[in-house]
XYZ file of C-alpha atoms in Angstrom:
631
model
C 15.978 -14.130 -48.029
C 18.393 -11.179 -48.109
C 17.248 -8.187 -46.148
C 14.632 -10.092 -44.134
C 14.907 -9.265 -40.424
C 15.385 -12.112 -38.001
C 12.001 -12.747 -36.395
C 13.489 -14.944 -33.701
C 15.040 -12.977 -30.865
C 16.470 -14.334 -27.644
C 14.730 -12.831 -24.636
C 17.121 -11.384 -22.072
C 16.639 -11.045 -18.312
C 15.411 -7.675 -17.164
C 18.208 -5.499 -15.770
C 18.033 -4.129 -12.253
C 17.760 -0.578 -13.555
C 14.979 -1.452 -16.006
C 13.132 -3.374 -13.285
C 13.055 -0.172 -11.251
C 13.039 2.652 -13.801
C 10.362 1.295 -16.146
C 7.795 0.508 -13.478
C 5.301 3.359 -13.233
C 2.535 2.829 -10.688
C -0.893 4.434 -11.070
C -2.990 5.775 -8.211
C -5.775 8.158 -7.166
C -8.001 8.078 -10.235
C -10.591 10.862 -10.439
C -13.253 11.789 -13.008
C -14.610 15.240 -13.834
C -17.118 15.408 -16.687
C -15.716 13.340 -19.550
C -12.097 13.600 -18.393
C -10.274 10.963 -16.355
C -7.316 11.921 -14.169
C -4.756 9.806 -12.326
C -1.321 10.011 -10.738
C 1.638 8.128 -12.205
C 5.042 7.676 -10.613
C 8.236 8.402 -12.536
C 10.805 6.094 -10.935
C 13.742 7.625 -12.802
C 13.384 10.766 -10.710
C 11.166 9.580 -7.874
C 8.539 12.135 -8.896
C 4.760 11.787 -9.222
C 2.844 13.547 -12.023
C -0.801 14.067 -12.977
C -2.161 12.613 -16.229
C -5.480 12.934 -17.981
C -7.419 11.142 -20.717
C -10.352 12.488 -22.727
C -11.728 12.389 -26.257
C -8.590 14.129 -27.582
C -6.129 11.616 -26.141
C -3.797 11.128 -23.177
C -1.388 13.720 -21.865
C 0.463 14.811 -18.765
C -1.045 17.799 -16.967
C 1.415 20.673 -16.561
C 1.389 21.130 -12.796
C 4.962 22.388 -12.712
C 8.287 20.866 -11.702
C 7.338 19.564 -8.263
C 5.801 16.201 -7.472
C 2.201 15.822 -6.396
C 2.441 14.138 -3.029
C 0.560 14.280 0.256
C 2.617 13.506 3.341
C -0.312 13.422 5.743
C 0.112 10.612 8.288
C 3.343 9.691 6.529
C 1.530 7.773 3.785
C -0.623 10.459 2.161
C -3.559 9.817 -0.134
C -5.998 12.250 -1.711
C -3.217 14.504 -2.994
C -5.395 16.319 -5.539
C -8.972 17.063 -6.552
C -10.611 18.214 -9.779
C -13.371 20.782 -10.225
C -14.949 21.714 -13.572
C -12.704 24.755 -13.918
C -9.533 23.859 -12.091
C -7.261 21.246 -10.528
C -6.045 21.627 -6.929
C -3.100 19.623 -5.638
C -0.593 19.254 -2.807
C 3.020 19.706 -3.853
C 5.935 17.799 -2.374
C 6.633 20.633 0.076
C 2.951 20.485 1.170
C 1.980 23.836 -0.269
C -1.317 23.780 -2.177
C -1.528 24.861 -5.824
C -4.262 25.186 -8.394
C -4.325 25.089 -12.196
C -6.887 26.826 -14.375
C -7.989 24.085 -16.772
C -8.830 26.618 -19.501
C -5.858 28.992 -19.439
C -3.266 26.611 -17.971
C -2.258 29.233 -15.400
C -0.830 27.920 -12.131
C -1.296 29.834 -8.886
C -0.191 29.173 -5.343
C -3.395 28.639 -3.386
C -2.003 28.049 0.126
C 1.592 29.297 0.432
C 2.045 28.205 4.052
C 4.424 25.211 4.079
C 3.980 24.532 7.818
C 0.846 22.487 7.132
C 0.425 18.948 5.853
C -2.540 18.292 3.558
C -4.335 15.209 2.259
C -7.732 13.684 1.559
C -8.667 16.360 -1.008
C -12.243 15.999 -2.291
C -14.110 18.175 -4.779
C -17.197 20.065 -3.587
C -18.473 21.427 -6.909
C -21.724 22.803 -5.482
C -19.651 25.309 -3.486
C -16.799 25.592 -6.021
C -14.265 24.472 -3.436
C -12.227 21.553 -2.187
C -12.551 19.872 1.187
C -9.362 18.505 2.746
C -7.707 17.285 5.914
C -5.013 19.541 7.339
C -2.465 18.770 10.028
C -0.785 21.658 11.828
C 1.253 21.406 15.030
C 0.232 17.731 15.303
C -3.470 18.578 15.243
C -5.789 17.650 12.392
C -8.903 19.398 11.133
C -11.400 19.254 8.291
C -10.953 22.302 6.058
C -12.425 23.946 2.960
C -10.238 25.666 0.325
C -11.893 28.315 -1.821
C -11.026 29.448 -5.332
C -9.043 32.506 -4.216
C -7.193 30.871 -1.349
C -9.760 31.220 1.421
C -9.115 28.589 4.092
C -12.142 27.773 6.222
C -12.174 25.546 9.297
C -15.123 23.132 9.183
C -14.430 20.737 12.056
C -11.665 20.034 14.567
C -11.073 18.240 17.838
C -10.537 14.687 16.592
C -7.110 13.048 16.502
C -7.381 11.862 12.896
C -9.727 12.580 9.986
C -10.332 10.422 6.935
C -11.083 11.903 3.528
C -14.597 13.409 3.527
C -17.471 12.511 1.201
C -19.883 15.135 -0.123
C -23.417 14.406 -1.295
C -24.277 15.172 -4.912
C -26.385 18.205 -3.930
C -23.673 19.504 -1.606
C -25.921 19.579 1.468
C -24.342 16.723 3.430
C -20.835 15.643 4.337
C -19.523 12.483 5.993
C -16.118 11.308 7.160
C -14.477 8.719 9.410
C -12.245 9.471 12.358
C -10.155 7.578 14.852
C -8.499 8.438 18.140
C -5.120 7.582 19.582
C -3.892 4.984 20.301
C -6.117 3.266 17.693
C -5.234 2.773 14.077
C -8.040 3.292 11.514
C -8.302 -0.451 10.810
C -8.853 -1.240 14.502
C -11.612 1.106 15.639
C -13.084 4.196 14.021
C -16.210 6.351 13.997
C -18.520 7.584 11.234
C -19.342 11.305 11.331
C -22.121 13.126 9.483
C -23.021 16.802 9.220
C -25.232 19.187 7.276
C -23.668 21.785 4.983
C -25.302 25.155 5.548
C -26.107 27.728 2.869
C -22.964 29.721 3.708
C -20.710 26.639 3.360
C -20.177 25.873 7.035
C -21.236 22.587 8.591
C -23.785 22.105 11.346
C -25.075 19.277 13.487
C -21.908 17.228 13.254
C -22.261 13.985 15.180
C -20.256 10.802 15.309
C -21.400 7.261 15.859
C -19.299 4.093 15.816
C -20.550 0.918 14.154
C -23.089 -1.138 16.135
C -20.228 -3.313 17.392
C -16.614 -2.222 17.771
C -15.024 -2.161 14.354
C -13.341 -0.247 11.564
C -15.481 1.866 9.251
C -14.061 3.475 6.111
C -14.781 4.856 2.628
C -18.055 6.751 3.161
C -19.806 7.746 -0.051
C -23.224 8.991 -1.071
C -25.409 7.251 -3.650
C -28.252 9.672 -4.206
C -29.719 10.344 -0.778
C -28.202 7.255 0.777
C -24.917 7.074 2.665
C -22.839 3.916 2.324
C -19.719 2.797 4.179
C -17.491 -0.252 4.406
C -17.324 -1.638 7.947
C -15.864 -4.799 9.501
C -17.866 -4.840 12.738
C -19.330 -8.243 11.763
C -15.962 -9.721 10.896
C -15.352 -8.595 7.308
C -15.062 -5.235 5.561
C -18.490 -5.259 3.927
C -20.765 -2.539 2.493
C -23.445 -1.078 4.787
C -26.103 1.555 4.196
C -26.356 4.020 7.073
C -29.653 5.832 7.579
C -30.164 8.437 10.271
C -33.500 8.341 12.105
C -34.353 10.024 15.362
C -30.816 11.264 15.816
C -29.306 7.785 15.562
C -27.854 5.737 12.745
C -29.428 2.545 11.485
C -26.939 0.206 9.818
C -28.467 -1.881 7.016
C -26.343 -4.751 5.795
C -25.997 -5.409 2.065
C -26.172 -8.849 0.478
C -22.417 -8.872 -0.205
C -20.610 -12.104 0.748
C -18.501 -12.587 3.870
C -15.277 -11.371 2.306
C -13.142 -8.273 2.709
C -14.292 -5.559 0.285
C -11.446 -3.156 1.087
C -7.858 -2.972 2.292
C -6.450 -1.402 5.435
C -6.808 2.401 5.079
C -3.156 3.399 5.219
C -3.882 6.188 2.729
C -6.753 8.641 2.543
C -9.377 8.618 -0.178
C -9.248 5.048 -1.473
C -12.403 3.605 -3.089
C -13.117 -0.096 -3.527
C -16.739 0.376 -4.584
C -18.953 2.799 -6.482
C -22.627 3.129 -7.406
C -23.453 2.616 -11.082
C -25.356 5.409 -12.804
C -28.021 3.062 -14.125
C -28.481 1.469 -10.705
C -26.559 -1.165 -8.796
C -22.985 -1.281 -7.542
C -19.465 -2.205 -8.536
C -17.473 -3.714 -5.682
C -14.112 -5.372 -5.116
C -13.918 -8.634 -3.169
C -10.694 -10.218 -1.938
C -10.456 -13.993 -2.102
C -7.177 -15.774 -1.281
C -5.242 -12.599 -2.006
C -6.913 -11.979 -5.389
C -9.045 -8.907 -5.972
C -12.238 -9.689 -7.898
C -14.466 -7.025 -9.484
C -18.200 -7.722 -9.190
C -21.187 -5.850 -10.588
C -24.474 -6.038 -8.679
C -27.493 -5.029 -10.761
C -31.195 -5.820 -10.313
C -30.399 -8.511 -7.775
C -27.901 -10.241 -10.087
C -24.148 -10.470 -9.478
C -21.568 -10.828 -12.223
C -17.805 -11.045 -11.976
C -16.071 -8.970 -14.657
C -12.521 -8.174 -15.801
C -11.341 -11.616 -14.695
C -7.899 -11.144 -16.215
C -7.113 -8.537 -13.581
C -6.188 -9.240 -9.963
C -6.688 -5.943 -8.129
C -8.807 -2.821 -8.561
C -8.598 0.618 -6.947
C -10.395 3.984 -7.145
C -13.666 2.736 -8.617
C -15.580 5.656 -10.172
C -18.895 5.600 -12.089
C -18.872 6.520 -15.779
C -21.520 6.904 -18.483
C -22.005 3.188 -19.153
C -20.234 1.531 -16.240
C -17.140 2.511 -14.340
C -13.472 3.389 -14.622
C -10.755 2.319 -12.195
C -7.086 1.523 -11.718
C -6.565 -2.114 -12.682
C -3.603 -4.311 -11.809
C -2.704 -7.718 -13.163
C -0.040 -10.349 -12.646
C 1.645 -10.030 -16.027
C 1.266 -6.395 -17.122
C 1.727 -2.846 -15.855
C -0.921 -0.780 -14.061
C -3.746 0.432 -16.264
C -6.701 2.775 -16.366
C -9.626 0.471 -17.101
C -13.092 1.197 -18.439
C -15.624 -1.514 -17.576
C -18.965 -1.709 -19.397
C -21.815 -2.546 -17.036
C -23.903 -4.233 -19.758
C -21.290 -6.487 -21.336
C -18.806 -6.690 -18.482
C -15.960 -6.070 -20.919
C -12.854 -4.249 -19.700
C -11.026 -1.840 -22.013
C -7.570 -0.393 -21.323
C -7.633 3.397 -21.649
C -4.042 4.003 -20.543
C -1.066 1.927 -19.422
C -1.450 -1.828 -19.134
C 1.631 -2.573 -21.229
C 2.952 -6.106 -21.349
C 6.725 -6.370 -20.898
C 8.883 -5.845 -23.974
C 9.307 -9.000 -26.063
C 13.072 -8.616 -25.779
C 12.671 -9.252 -22.038
C 11.762 -12.668 -20.678
C 8.029 -13.158 -20.278
C 6.856 -12.558 -16.711
C 6.241 -15.442 -14.363
C 2.687 -15.739 -13.051
C 2.173 -16.321 -9.322
C 0.870 -19.604 -7.994
C -1.316 -19.441 -4.886
C -0.327 -21.736 -2.036
C -1.966 -22.321 1.350
C -0.323 -23.725 4.454
C -3.048 -25.463 6.426
C -3.835 -24.597 10.033
C -1.942 -26.585 12.633
C -3.642 -25.448 15.833
C -6.187 -22.747 16.766
C -3.198 -20.459 17.380
C -1.640 -21.190 13.993
C -4.344 -20.631 11.347
C -3.910 -21.343 7.665
C -1.641 -18.932 5.808
C -1.851 -17.991 2.127
C 0.895 -16.782 -0.162
C 2.062 -16.482 -3.775
C 4.956 -18.474 -5.215
C 6.775 -17.203 -8.296
C 8.882 -20.076 -9.697
C 12.063 -19.329 -11.624
C 11.957 -19.220 -15.412
C 14.851 -21.634 -15.795
C 14.283 -25.308 -15.114
C 17.154 -26.336 -12.846
C 17.844 -29.974 -12.210
C 17.367 -29.395 -8.495
C 14.847 -27.360 -6.526
C 15.679 -23.639 -6.775
C 16.710 -21.238 -4.021
C 13.850 -19.097 -2.733
C 13.489 -15.605 -1.317
C 10.668 -15.375 1.212
C 9.269 -11.843 1.325
C 7.406 -10.451 4.320
C 5.231 -7.524 3.229
C 5.295 -4.249 5.147
C 2.619 -2.843 7.369
C 2.338 -5.284 9.042
C -1.402 -4.600 8.547
C -1.175 -4.867 4.786
C -1.004 -7.686 2.248
C 0.816 -9.171 -0.719
C -1.161 -9.030 -3.970
C -0.859 -11.037 -7.182
C 0.150 -8.026 -9.267
C 3.021 -7.383 -11.638
C 6.258 -6.417 -9.940
C 9.342 -6.359 -12.200
C 11.607 -6.613 -9.168
C 10.099 -10.030 -8.434
C 10.614 -10.948 -12.097
C 14.266 -9.893 -11.768
C 14.779 -12.790 -9.345
C 12.733 -15.339 -11.299
C 14.797 -14.613 -14.413
C 17.995 -15.389 -12.499
C 17.080 -18.776 -11.104
C 15.478 -17.754 -7.811
C 11.937 -18.514 -6.724
C 10.105 -15.809 -4.788
C 7.407 -16.440 -2.173
C 5.280 -13.566 -0.869
C 3.493 -14.477 2.354
C 0.253 -13.119 3.806
C 1.167 -13.949 7.383
C -1.011 -13.551 10.489
C -2.210 -9.956 10.701
C -2.508 -9.424 6.939
C -5.609 -7.920 5.385
C -7.916 -9.749 3.017
C -8.803 -12.594 5.402
C -11.196 -10.871 7.773
C -10.997 -8.941 11.024
C -10.197 -11.899 13.281
C -7.159 -12.902 11.220
C -5.986 -9.301 11.143
C -6.355 -8.834 14.902
C -4.550 -12.084 15.711
C -1.294 -10.149 15.537
C -2.174 -8.045 18.596
C 0.552 -8.649 21.188
C 2.151 -11.281 18.950
C 4.170 -9.190 16.506
C 7.570 -10.730 15.935
C 6.183 -14.101 16.985
C 3.098 -15.135 14.978
C 4.277 -13.452 11.768
C 7.807 -14.856 12.098
C 6.448 -18.344 12.776
C 4.295 -18.100 9.652
C 7.342 -17.279 7.544
C 9.092 -20.384 8.885
C 5.960 -22.488 8.303
C 5.851 -21.355 4.678
C 9.538 -22.159 4.226
C 8.953 -25.646 5.626
C 5.883 -26.174 3.449
C 7.558 -25.092 0.207
C 10.631 -27.237 0.860
C 8.534 -30.248 1.929
C 6.622 -29.987 -1.350
C 9.896 -30.032 -3.250
C 9.173 -26.612 -4.736
C 12.303 -24.909 -3.391
C 15.729 -25.907 -2.090
C 15.859 -26.725 1.626
C 19.385 -25.339 2.023
C 18.867 -22.119 0.080
C 16.032 -20.274 1.787
C 16.543 -16.500 2.054
C 14.216 -14.079 3.834
C 13.729 -10.333 3.497
C 11.201 -7.571 4.061
C 10.582 -3.847 3.909
C 9.742 -1.696 6.930
C 7.805 -3.901 9.351
C 8.506 -6.782 6.957
C 12.196 -6.251 7.679
C 11.397 -6.647 11.361
C 9.501 -9.880 10.670
C 12.440 -11.222 8.653
C 14.928 -10.331 11.411
C 12.756 -11.879 14.122
C 12.475 -15.065 12.048
C 16.278 -15.139 11.809
C 16.520 -14.605 15.577
C 14.218 -17.553 16.302
C 15.625 -20.132 13.887
C 18.678 -21.006 11.838
C 16.394 -21.949 8.945
C 17.590 -19.167 6.620
C 20.695 -18.820 4.482
C 20.654 -15.015 4.829
C 18.349 -12.199 5.924
C 17.722 -8.837 4.258
C 16.227 -5.812 6.012
C 15.047 -2.947 3.831
C 14.612 0.017 6.207
C 13.256 -2.435 8.769
C 12.403 -2.019 12.466
C 15.084 -3.401 14.804
C 14.183 -2.036 18.248
C 10.460 -1.341 18.863
C 11.131 0.161 22.309
C 13.354 2.918 20.924
C 11.143 3.378 17.871
C 8.141 3.995 20.108
C 9.505 7.377 21.174
C 10.829 8.369 17.746
C 8.217 7.415 15.146
C 5.595 9.782 13.757
C 2.230 10.580 15.370
C 0.099 8.397 13.080
C 1.769 5.190 14.315
C 2.600 6.379 17.823
C 0.108 3.964 19.400
C 0.511 1.156 16.876
C 3.470 -0.504 18.589
C 1.569 -0.787 21.871
C -1.152 -2.726 20.055
C 1.371 -4.946 18.297
C 3.357 -5.784 21.433
C 1.125 -4.824 24.364
C 1.462 -2.127 27.001
C 5.225 -1.580 27.433
C 4.995 -1.300 31.230
C 2.935 -4.474 31.652
C 4.836 -6.411 28.990
C 8.368 -5.071 29.317
C 9.916 -8.533 28.958
C 8.013 -9.096 25.712
C 9.294 -5.855 24.254
C 12.851 -6.850 25.127
C 12.397 -10.343 23.706
C 11.020 -8.955 20.438
C 13.877 -6.548 19.679
C 16.264 -7.988 17.067
C 18.908 -5.412 18.024
C 19.032 -6.912 21.519
C 19.422 -10.451 20.193
C 21.969 -10.016 17.432
C 23.949 -12.916 18.887
C 21.092 -15.269 17.912
C 21.254 -14.355 14.224
C 23.658 -16.917 12.799
C 23.226 -16.160 9.090
C 24.699 -13.292 7.033
C 22.606 -10.118 7.006
C 22.273 -7.178 4.637
C 20.660 -3.802 5.430
C 19.401 -0.843 3.386
C 18.472 2.475 4.974
C 17.450 5.983 3.935
C 18.968 8.854 5.869
C 15.700 10.855 5.860
C 13.397 8.068 7.017
C 10.814 9.531 9.424
C 8.918 6.259 9.954
C 11.694 3.800 10.792
C 14.316 6.275 11.957
C 17.860 5.618 10.669
C 19.245 4.951 14.137
C 17.283 1.674 14.129
C 19.472 0.263 11.360
C 22.734 1.744 12.650
C 22.324 0.084 16.041
C 21.414 -3.285 14.556
C 24.393 -3.320 12.201
C 26.724 -2.253 15.016
C 25.404 -5.061 17.238
C 26.061 -7.665 14.530
C 29.512 -6.265 13.776
C 30.426 -6.351 17.468
C 29.740 -10.085 17.436
C 31.731 -10.721 14.288
C 28.685 -11.540 12.203
C 28.914 -11.075 8.399
C 26.877 -7.980 7.656
C 26.526 -5.342 4.916
C 25.016 -1.867 5.215
C 23.965 0.267 2.246
C 23.084 3.854 3.140
C 21.152 6.343 0.979
C 21.343 9.732 2.617
C 18.671 11.467 0.524
C 16.034 8.711 0.686
C 13.116 8.473 3.083
C 10.890 5.543 3.992
C 10.702 3.554 0.775
C 13.237 4.540 -1.849
C 11.942 6.745 -4.655
C 14.860 7.082 -7.064
C 15.294 4.315 -9.615
C 19.085 4.299 -9.399
C 18.924 3.746 -5.649
C 16.353 0.989 -6.063
C 18.504 -0.652 -8.752
C 21.600 -0.456 -6.569
C 19.679 -2.126 -3.772
C 18.450 -4.899 -6.082
C 21.908 -5.565 -7.483
C 23.435 -5.555 -4.011
C 20.912 -8.154 -2.882
C 21.646 -10.249 -5.982
C 25.397 -10.231 -5.359
C 24.830 -10.986 -1.678
C 22.377 -13.859 -2.107
C 24.087 -15.198 -5.240
C 27.411 -15.567 -3.457
C 25.704 -17.631 -0.749
C 23.650 -19.932 -2.983
C 26.800 -21.991 -3.324
C 25.240 -25.335 -4.183
C 23.687 -23.996 -7.389
C 26.476 -22.506 -9.542
C 23.962 -21.228 -12.097
C 22.796 -18.711 -9.510
C 26.208 -17.181 -8.877
C 26.722 -13.822 -10.454
C 29.670 -13.750 -12.820
C 32.622 -11.857 -11.426
C 32.860 -9.728 -14.568
C 29.160 -8.802 -14.680
C 28.913 -4.999 -14.481
C 27.168 -3.609 -11.440
C 25.037 -0.490 -11.422
C 26.738 2.349 -9.574
C 25.208 5.061 -7.473
C 25.334 8.493 -9.090
């Protein structure tokens, strides 16, 4: 019929720039009254902005031209807080601002830029915000008043987690940890009374009954709850103080992790429901499940979603950040009575003009020996159906105390739409499988994790799921180190990619930031007692054992994995005549923020891997295909 539009369109692969520029991640959801707030990234510029939703709709909050970003401990968290009359936030330069929610006037609350702030929490009973401040490499718990008053509440501990304030404002709790520990190894719960003048008194700390990691304190009425792994899993516990000591009462939650490693301050994987009961996240084989516990009954809800963050009670249930395998991040409202989940913001499915996203398939490599436990991962098969098994990119997540999740990532889809399979591996040391599995990496970094990557490659090829001769491996940060160590130990891989990855732990030990200054000793052992191990686990010292092509990406302002790490590794490979590429981004830090830089990295990897996947001509990038250029 003339004039009728064609209803049949051919879906195109997502471009590298779209895969990076159109992917806004949500974080740090907060609720004040009937208004919901959250942070959303803007990959085009690398900025982070504040958004809100209420009865009048959704809009961006005018906090000015600067990003909202805490740099505390290098990874931030708790970058803003909301009070009934105003919003307080940490700008990119670490100065603290506030916005009058009625007049829209912005004022500089703390002009001193020599501090680093994070873990902001509202204390409405005292019309102030509590926060963690770091100055001259010393942290303290602070209070920020409405007119810029800065009050010291507690100091003397190496690190402070985000505080929790009771509903009546009379009690405060927080977690702390001391060097050389990381917060997911060993930490202490602190409690104190808030006096009438706003100071705190009677502060006392007590670790869990058995050595463990305690996190996410929060008050439910008069009761204090935490998540602790001292019995093997991050589970909810009620802590009651009697006779000057804490009694830890275990909940009925199952033996599963109910939280992630606390890299950032202020995360919440549980919340009390206003009508009684709890909402809690459980991790099972890498999938986050949301469960409601009410009147002794448990119900799983929002089953179409695979991860949940920042759980916060609402009038008839809760709101949270929801993530799924085939759609963008969303602000979710979950009804406690029906269990239904409603998208309030975000949650878009990819444009119909782009190929539909590939869903991950869980795989498990069975345990071989007591020293090689079972390993879980997610396989994303390619969209095309090649006549032979496809090439695969094995991805080692960063951390290494972190995890891969079954959530939408358009950069993974970029590969699947071009004939590659992608396998994300939760190797030894990952979170989500209990404390013992996490602590198995102690002294074995660069060994156990690298072996797991090889085991997964062997498993996937043995199952006929991927091509034996076209296995690539890459990782970011510590994942780059794992990928390089796997390439050092075997010739199993066609090529290796390091995205701002560690190459020499010994040198990094003296150059990295304070938060992780003791982490390497845990991962590899005391450097004096285990000097040979440190030397054996340095890819830069064993460049001659890497027999496959390598590609590197590095930011010039990286304060976590300092740029010299990558320079030395590339120089070592070049000196031995190894094929190697280096892509340098002078204005980027640890983890690239600008979409054009991310797209350039993705396209560079595609050209690099595509030219090597020689036995599958469909994978090769056409010589005349335009490449995205750096601005």
